[in-house]
Amino acid sequence: MATKLPKVPVVIVGMGWVGGIIASELTKAGISVVGLERGKSRDTQDYYHVHDELRYASRYELMQDLSKETVSFRNTMKMRALPMRTYGSFLLGEGLGGAGVHWNGQYYRFLPYDFEIYSKTVERYGKKKIPENMTIRDWGITYEELEPYFVKYEQMAGISGETELPPNIGKMSKPFATGPMKKSPGMKLFEDAAKKLGYHPYVIPSANLSEPYKNPDGVERAPCQYCGYCERFGCEYGAKADPVVTVLPVAKQTGKLDLRMHSNVTQIIHDGKKATGVTYVHTPTGEEYTQPADIVILAGYLFTNVRLLLLSKLGKPYNPETDTGAVGRNYAYQVNGASTSAFYEDREFNLAMGAGALGSSIDDFNGDNFDHSDLKFLHGANIRFTQTGLRPIQYQPVPAGTPKWGAEFKKATIHNSNRVLSVAGQGASMPNRYHYLDLDPEYKDAFGQPLIRMTFDFEDQDRELVKFIAQKTKEIADQMGGTKTEIHDSIKQYNIVPYQSTHNTGGTIMGSDPKTSVVNNYLQMWDAENVFICGASNFPHNSGYNPTATVGALAYRTAEGVQKYLDKGGSLV
Amino acid sequence: MANDKPNQPQDESRRRFLKYSGTALGGVVLGGVIGGLVGSNLKQTEKETAPEPGKSGTAPENKDYNQALMFFNQDQFLTAEAAAERLFPKDDLGPGAKELGVAFFIDHQMASAFGTNARDYMQPPYYKAEATQGYQLVFKRRELIALGLDAMNQYSNTKYQKPFVEIAPEEQDAVLTAFETDKTEIKDVPSSNFFAMFLNLTLEGAYADPLYGGNRNMAGWKMRNFPGNQMSYTDYIEKEEFVKLEPLSLHDHLELG
């Protein structure tokens, strides 16, 4: 029997970026918050020995323990889903700060086109342009409406970027909090080549601070040292914005945040109309607790958000056969695979040096910034050169045709370790009627509850996008003065083995139709007005960008919605 | 550009860090730079003497008592050492897997949580998987590696009437190729599964921080001009020319009590 705890105004499930931002905003407004995090606590002191590729990058030190819970996967509904037994395609964060600790810090606001993708596509090309089963939709919020929340995130995190940005991305009402990152020689080569071709390169906006910064909450942080250990690592300097060094200390300082670690939420308690709290297990003891609350906020990674709704039988599960229901709909990912490598026989670059968000990019072939009339795909990709710090275990650069081991392999990898610059596209992922999340019928987690099951594959849309974007990467790389270039322009089936991207989206999507979306544009659940769900699980599709900027903006929007709801109750739209 | 003080870059990078983070240190620090890190930086600068020969960074002349087996038997160790050497051989660029201690690395990894798949989902049932669904074997890594090494010896004994360590390098390559291309199997498991795992472990052993038993004396990193664990590249990141730095390991970064 679960121990029933005293009721609180707000309980948040998950203490990553979303949970941290909402906790910070609410506690600053004087509202008491209980934060439940299933992993352990963390701070910068834990990263004293973080420059360890084996432990953090290859053995996934900061990631969720898959022996307790994983995801099952199949490409199509005809296949049997099998559990992801070990990490590959994407990495699930765990512990204080969540995936916000191990990100690279690349910060892109989604394009105005993204939020109105359906209307704008139909307006320019007609309804017939959208292929059968592609379930793109407007988000129920516009770029202009979300703009002030982007600003809040940027000022809090100290996002570094240029003052003058290209005209083909969303307008900013306030410049970035700090100046752009330093430019490495590779970035200069990329930018010069892109400019020569008439494109609009800019330095990637970065959450790795370019200079010392004090944010509006009074948090001071040191600048990035370009040490080359960001993605999969925590930042020992606190230079990379993460929840642990930005929003969580602010929430803690109010004395209004009751942060409980090792607290794994297993159920949302509800009567079909409203939630009354959550049940969680304190994992070290196995003790079960019920935490009653006026408001329940789901702030987990998308798999957690979707799974908790389905396990708790809250909301209508999506059924791809009938195309009805909402929970689990529009799972999307990131379409990588378009790239060109430039090899330099005559020079070496300092490629071990870098930062997670160090690089330059163009959006000339992202969103609807180019004419798709004669193309067999929608949307596009941000094309970039990044210098994130290349490490010797996971980076084995060889020209095509090199043996996979032995003397020639060794010689080629050593020779090329500082001689290759890669120009790559980060492709948008369009939703499909048959790409979705539901509960696995067979596999269970450590508590005996069903795993989440993913059904996902690449479609013609994705293969066409990769083919087109790859040509553009080659065009640029060919201008970068290398000895030769090699293009990669094809993707096949989606395969969960090789690492691709931890940009999984959808499942609790936002929208203006209560039948086919889970939350309204305050991220308030249509089917339970005192439940708010926020994260990349809200995205109806994924753009050709990293998701954190838009997740952060939505979190600020949610915090505002929660305060409105506490004031007046009812549906906020 | 070579580093002009190869024995002291650690302190230099720490000083640089302190310089750049000065404002944060002066103010109220809620997040970011923490006391422990700063405290040890300050202590470290007081003893700025160059390491003595025989300490980190140079080849130890004495026995290394950390070089012993945690998991393999003697045959498995020698087979692993010989096989890894073929995958990553000694050449004019520098040492191969044997000299780098790769077989010790693999042995230690197999004895660790990684070897027992402690953080992997190992619940049944097990079904035959599509290639897109990844590893679906009931075998744990250490079981697969041990059986694979035994199987390479058996294969070698059958084909060449000698154990793997005694056959010629070209013959060893032929055995490895047979395992790589599924010309044989290990207890119904495709041998390519073993091969791929062993190759991956070999590269990890060549390039992981020396604390794990491979990459002996950071020689793997030196071949690639990989600088290892440095605290800051702020002064170099914009430089057009290649900056060659003497690598540093995590050991160099540890404050001993």
PDB file of C-alpha atoms in Angstrom, chain A residues 7-159:
ATOM      1  CA  LYS A   7      -1.208  17.496  -0.964  1.00  0.00           C
ATOM      2  CA  VAL A   8       0.870  20.107  -2.802  1.00  0.00           C
ATOM      3  CA  PRO A   9      -0.068  22.718  -5.419  1.00  0.00           C
ATOM      4  CA  VAL A  10       2.191  21.386  -8.181  1.00  0.00           C
ATOM      5  CA  VAL A  11       4.057  18.139  -8.840  1.00  0.00           C
ATOM      6  CA  ILE A  12       6.507  17.887 -11.750  1.00  0.00           C
ATOM      7  CA  VAL A  13       7.611  14.567 -13.240  1.00  0.00           C
ATOM      8  CA  GLY A  14      11.195  14.852 -14.510  1.00  0.00           C
ATOM      9  CA  MET A  15      13.838  17.434 -13.641  1.00  0.00           C
ATOM     10  CA  GLY A  16      15.483  18.214 -16.969  1.00  0.00           C
ATOM     11  CA  TRP A  17      15.179  21.453 -18.938  1.00  0.00           C
ATOM     12  CA  VAL A  18      11.386  21.487 -18.888  1.00  0.00           C
ATOM     13  CA  GLY A  19      10.987  20.533 -15.231  1.00  0.00           C
ATOM     14  CA  GLY A  20      13.758  22.922 -14.217  1.00  0.00           C
ATOM     15  CA  ILE A  21      12.398  25.905 -16.134  1.00  0.00           C
ATOM     16  CA  ILE A  22       8.854  25.399 -14.870  1.00  0.00           C
ATOM     17  CA  ALA A  23      10.061  24.829 -11.289  1.00  0.00           C
ATOM     18  CA  SER A  24      12.138  27.997 -11.467  1.00  0.00           C
ATOM     19  CA  GLU A  25       9.329  30.160 -12.849  1.00  0.00           C
ATOM     20  CA  LEU A  26       6.684  28.839 -10.444  1.00  0.00           C
ATOM     21  CA  THR A  27       8.801  28.982  -7.292  1.00  0.00           C
ATOM     22  CA  LYS A  28       9.911  32.516  -8.142  1.00  0.00           C
ATOM     23  CA  ALA A  29       6.193  33.392  -8.252  1.00  0.00           C
ATOM     24  CA  GLY A  30       5.831  31.938  -4.751  1.00  0.00           C
ATOM     25  CA  ILE A  31       4.227  28.635  -5.745  1.00  0.00           C
ATOM     26  CA  SER A  32       5.381  25.486  -3.950  1.00  0.00           C
ATOM     27  CA  VAL A  33       6.557  22.716  -6.240  1.00  0.00           C
ATOM     28  CA  VAL A  34       7.484  19.080  -5.730  1.00  0.00           C
ATOM     29  CA  GLY A  35      10.004  17.906  -8.332  1.00  0.00           C
ATOM     30  CA  LEU A  36      10.313  14.157  -8.875  1.00  0.00           C
ATOM     31  CA  GLU A  37      13.419  12.861 -10.628  1.00  0.00           C
ATOM     32  CA  ARG A  38      14.076   9.170 -11.000  1.00  0.00           C
ATOM     33  CA  GLY A  39      17.822   9.460 -11.384  1.00  0.00           C
ATOM     34  CA  LYS A  40      20.530  10.752  -9.116  1.00  0.00           C
ATOM     35  CA  SER A  41      21.590  14.263  -8.218  1.00  0.00           C
ATOM     36  CA  ARG A  42      24.421  15.951 -10.101  1.00  0.00           C
ATOM     37  CA  ASP A  43      26.563  19.019 -10.081  1.00  0.00           C
ATOM     38  CA  THR A  44      29.668  20.284 -11.832  1.00  0.00           C
ATOM     39  CA  GLN A  45      31.911  18.639  -9.217  1.00  0.00           C
ATOM     40  CA  ASP A  46      30.895  15.260 -10.681  1.00  0.00           C
ATOM     41  CA  TYR A  47      32.646  16.185 -13.922  1.00  0.00           C
ATOM     42  CA  TYR A  48      36.154  16.650 -12.543  1.00  0.00           C
ATOM     43  CA  HIS A  49      37.212  13.556 -14.515  1.00  0.00           C
ATOM     44  CA  VAL A  50      34.764  13.999 -17.339  1.00  0.00           C
ATOM     45  CA  HIS A  51      37.282  13.996 -20.217  1.00  0.00           C
ATOM     46  CA  ASP A  52      36.914  10.250 -20.516  1.00  0.00           C
ATOM     47  CA  GLU A  53      35.673   9.108 -23.900  1.00  0.00           C
ATOM     48  CA  LEU A  54      35.296   5.479 -22.886  1.00  0.00           C
ATOM     49  CA  ARG A  55      33.246   6.097 -19.764  1.00  0.00           C
ATOM     50  CA  TYR A  56      30.970   8.859 -21.016  1.00  0.00           C
ATOM     51  CA  ALA A  57      30.762   8.443 -24.794  1.00  0.00           C
ATOM     52  CA  SER A  58      31.170   4.673 -25.246  1.00  0.00           C
ATOM     53  CA  ARG A  59      29.740   3.396 -21.951  1.00  0.00           C
ATOM     54  CA  TYR A  60      27.020   6.045 -21.619  1.00  0.00           C
ATOM     55  CA  GLU A  61      27.754   7.096 -18.044  1.00  0.00           C
ATOM     56  CA  LEU A  62      25.060   9.786 -17.987  1.00  0.00           C
ATOM     57  CA  MET A  63      22.351   7.761 -19.681  1.00  0.00           C
ATOM     58  CA  GLN A  64      19.332   5.870 -18.468  1.00  0.00           C
ATOM     59  CA  ASP A  65      20.044   2.338 -17.213  1.00  0.00           C
ATOM     60  CA  LEU A  66      18.463   0.183 -19.908  1.00  0.00           C
ATOM     61  CA  SER A  67      18.404  -2.884 -17.667  1.00  0.00           C
ATOM     62  CA  LYS A  68      15.524  -1.183 -15.874  1.00  0.00           C
ATOM     63  CA  GLU A  69      13.674   0.331 -18.781  1.00  0.00           C
ATOM     64  CA  THR A  70      14.124   0.620 -22.523  1.00  0.00           C
ATOM     65  CA  VAL A  71      12.095   1.108 -25.704  1.00  0.00           C
ATOM     66  CA  SER A  72      10.937  -1.605 -28.064  1.00  0.00           C
ATOM     67  CA  PHE A  73      11.190  -1.009 -31.783  1.00  0.00           C
ATOM     68  CA  ARG A  74       9.952  -2.207 -35.149  1.00  0.00           C
ATOM     69  CA  ASN A  75      10.056  -0.611 -38.584  1.00  0.00           C
ATOM     70  CA  THR A  76       6.480  -1.441 -39.538  1.00  0.00           C
ATOM     71  CA  MET A  77       3.276  -2.725 -37.965  1.00  0.00           C
ATOM     72  CA  LYS A  78       3.883  -6.095 -39.618  1.00  0.00           C
ATOM     73  CA  MET A  79       7.045  -6.723 -37.593  1.00  0.00           C
ATOM     74  CA  ARG A  80       7.403  -7.916 -34.020  1.00  0.00           C
ATOM     75  CA  ALA A  81       8.903  -5.139 -31.916  1.00  0.00           C
ATOM     76  CA  LEU A  82      12.044  -6.117 -30.005  1.00  0.00           C
ATOM     77  CA  PRO A  83      13.623  -4.280 -27.115  1.00  0.00           C
ATOM     78  CA  MET A  84      16.531  -1.908 -27.698  1.00  0.00           C
ATOM     79  CA  ARG A  85      18.877  -3.955 -25.510  1.00  0.00           C
ATOM     80  CA  THR A  86      21.840  -1.631 -25.740  1.00  0.00           C
ATOM     81  CA  TYR A  87      22.291   1.977 -26.852  1.00  0.00           C
ATOM     82  CA  GLY A  88      22.573   2.922 -30.500  1.00  0.00           C
ATOM     83  CA  SER A  89      20.421   5.325 -32.511  1.00  0.00           C
ATOM     84  CA  PHE A  90      19.596   7.706 -29.629  1.00  0.00           C
ATOM     85  CA  LEU A  91      20.559   8.184 -25.965  1.00  0.00           C
ATOM     86  CA  LEU A  92      18.151   8.621 -23.075  1.00  0.00           C
ATOM     87  CA  GLY A  93      19.248  10.992 -20.341  1.00  0.00           C
ATOM     88  CA  GLU A  94      18.642  10.377 -16.680  1.00  0.00           C
ATOM     89  CA  GLY A  95      19.330  12.133 -13.396  1.00  0.00           C
ATOM     90  CA  LEU A  96      19.163  15.768 -12.386  1.00  0.00           C
ATOM     91  CA  GLY A  97      19.188  17.885 -15.537  1.00  0.00           C
ATOM     92  CA  GLY A  98      18.111  14.943 -17.714  1.00  0.00           C
ATOM     93  CA  ALA A  99      19.120  15.095 -21.365  1.00  0.00           C
ATOM     94  CA  GLY A 100      19.828  18.796 -20.751  1.00  0.00           C
ATOM     95  CA  VAL A 101      23.157  17.737 -19.240  1.00  0.00           C
ATOM     96  CA  HIS A 102      24.518  15.738 -22.161  1.00  0.00           C
ATOM     97  CA  TRP A 103      23.439  17.975 -25.048  1.00  0.00           C
ATOM     98  CA  ASN A 104      25.825  19.825 -27.343  1.00  0.00           C
ATOM     99  CA  GLY A 105      24.251  23.217 -26.793  1.00  0.00           C
ATOM    100  CA  GLN A 106      23.305  23.920 -30.425  1.00  0.00           C
ATOM    101  CA  TYR A 107      20.477  26.396 -30.252  1.00  0.00           C
ATOM    102  CA  TYR A 108      18.091  27.030 -33.146  1.00  0.00           C
ATOM    103  CA  ARG A 109      14.652  28.586 -32.927  1.00  0.00           C
ATOM    104  CA  PHE A 110      12.361  26.640 -35.253  1.00  0.00           C
ATOM    105  CA  LEU A 111      11.312  28.519 -38.393  1.00  0.00           C
ATOM    106  CA  PRO A 112       8.048  30.465 -38.656  1.00  0.00           C
ATOM    107  CA  TYR A 113       7.160  27.946 -41.386  1.00  0.00           C
ATOM    108  CA  ASP A 114       7.393  25.067 -38.900  1.00  0.00           C
ATOM    109  CA  PHE A 115       4.530  26.271 -36.731  1.00  0.00           C
ATOM    110  CA  GLU A 116       2.179  26.711 -39.692  1.00  0.00           C
ATOM    111  CA  ILE A 117       3.602  23.996 -41.930  1.00  0.00           C
ATOM    112  CA  TYR A 118       0.263  22.678 -43.152  1.00  0.00           C
ATOM    113  CA  SER A 119      -1.315  26.043 -44.027  1.00  0.00           C
ATOM    114  CA  LYS A 120       1.826  27.411 -45.626  1.00  0.00           C
ATOM    115  CA  THR A 121       2.431  24.276 -47.691  1.00  0.00           C
ATOM    116  CA  VAL A 122      -1.142  24.251 -48.960  1.00  0.00           C
ATOM    117  CA  GLU A 123      -1.029  27.977 -49.618  1.00  0.00           C
ATOM    118  CA  ARG A 124       2.099  27.732 -51.785  1.00  0.00           C
ATOM    119  CA  TYR A 125       1.762  24.335 -53.457  1.00  0.00           C
ATOM    120  CA  GLY A 126      -1.840  23.159 -52.965  1.00  0.00           C
ATOM    121  CA  LYS A 127      -3.143  20.220 -50.941  1.00  0.00           C
ATOM    122  CA  LYS A 128      -1.916  17.671 -53.445  1.00  0.00           C
ATOM    123  CA  LYS A 129       1.674  18.449 -52.558  1.00  0.00           C
ATOM    124  CA  ILE A 130       1.273  16.600 -49.246  1.00  0.00           C
ATOM    125  CA  PRO A 131       1.763  12.847 -49.802  1.00  0.00           C
ATOM    126  CA  GLU A 132      -0.770  10.330 -48.561  1.00  0.00           C
ATOM    127  CA  ASN A 133      -0.197   9.399 -44.913  1.00  0.00           C
ATOM    128  CA  MET A 134       2.011  12.424 -44.230  1.00  0.00           C
ATOM    129  CA  THR A 135       0.276  13.919 -41.218  1.00  0.00           C
ATOM    130  CA  ILE A 136       1.763  17.413 -41.051  1.00  0.00           C
ATOM    131  CA  ARG A 137      -0.338  19.975 -39.214  1.00  0.00           C
ATOM    132  CA  ASP A 138      -0.194  23.468 -37.800  1.00  0.00           C
ATOM    133  CA  TRP A 139       0.968  23.576 -34.211  1.00  0.00           C
ATOM    134  CA  GLY A 140      -1.824  25.755 -32.818  1.00  0.00           C
ATOM    135  CA  ILE A 141       0.709  28.455 -32.069  1.00  0.00           C
ATOM    136  CA  THR A 142       2.634  30.809 -34.370  1.00  0.00           C
ATOM    137  CA  TYR A 143       6.266  31.825 -34.312  1.00  0.00           C
ATOM    138  CA  GLU A 144       5.219  35.350 -33.328  1.00  0.00           C
ATOM    139  CA  GLU A 145       3.256  34.017 -30.354  1.00  0.00           C
ATOM    140  CA  LEU A 146       6.165  31.878 -29.191  1.00  0.00           C
ATOM    141  CA  GLU A 147       8.831  34.561 -29.810  1.00  0.00           C
ATOM    142  CA  PRO A 148       8.818  36.129 -26.308  1.00  0.00           C
ATOM    143  CA  TYR A 149       9.394  32.705 -24.742  1.00  0.00           C
ATOM    144  CA  PHE A 150      12.450  32.079 -26.937  1.00  0.00           C
ATOM    145  CA  VAL A 151      13.813  35.380 -25.611  1.00  0.00           C
ATOM    146  CA  LYS A 152      13.282  34.231 -22.009  1.00  0.00           C
ATOM    147  CA  TYR A 153      15.221  31.032 -22.611  1.00  0.00           C
ATOM    148  CA  GLU A 154      18.040  32.870 -24.395  1.00  0.00           C
ATOM    149  CA  GLN A 155      18.490  35.365 -21.569  1.00  0.00           C
ATOM    150  CA  MET A 156      18.372  32.639 -18.921  1.00  0.00           C
ATOM    151  CA  ALA A 157      20.858  30.350 -20.711  1.00  0.00           C
ATOM    152  CA  GLY A 158      23.056  33.154 -22.052  1.00  0.00           C
ATOM    153  CA  ILE A 159      22.773  31.957 -25.648  1.00  0.00           C
TER     154      ILE A 159
END
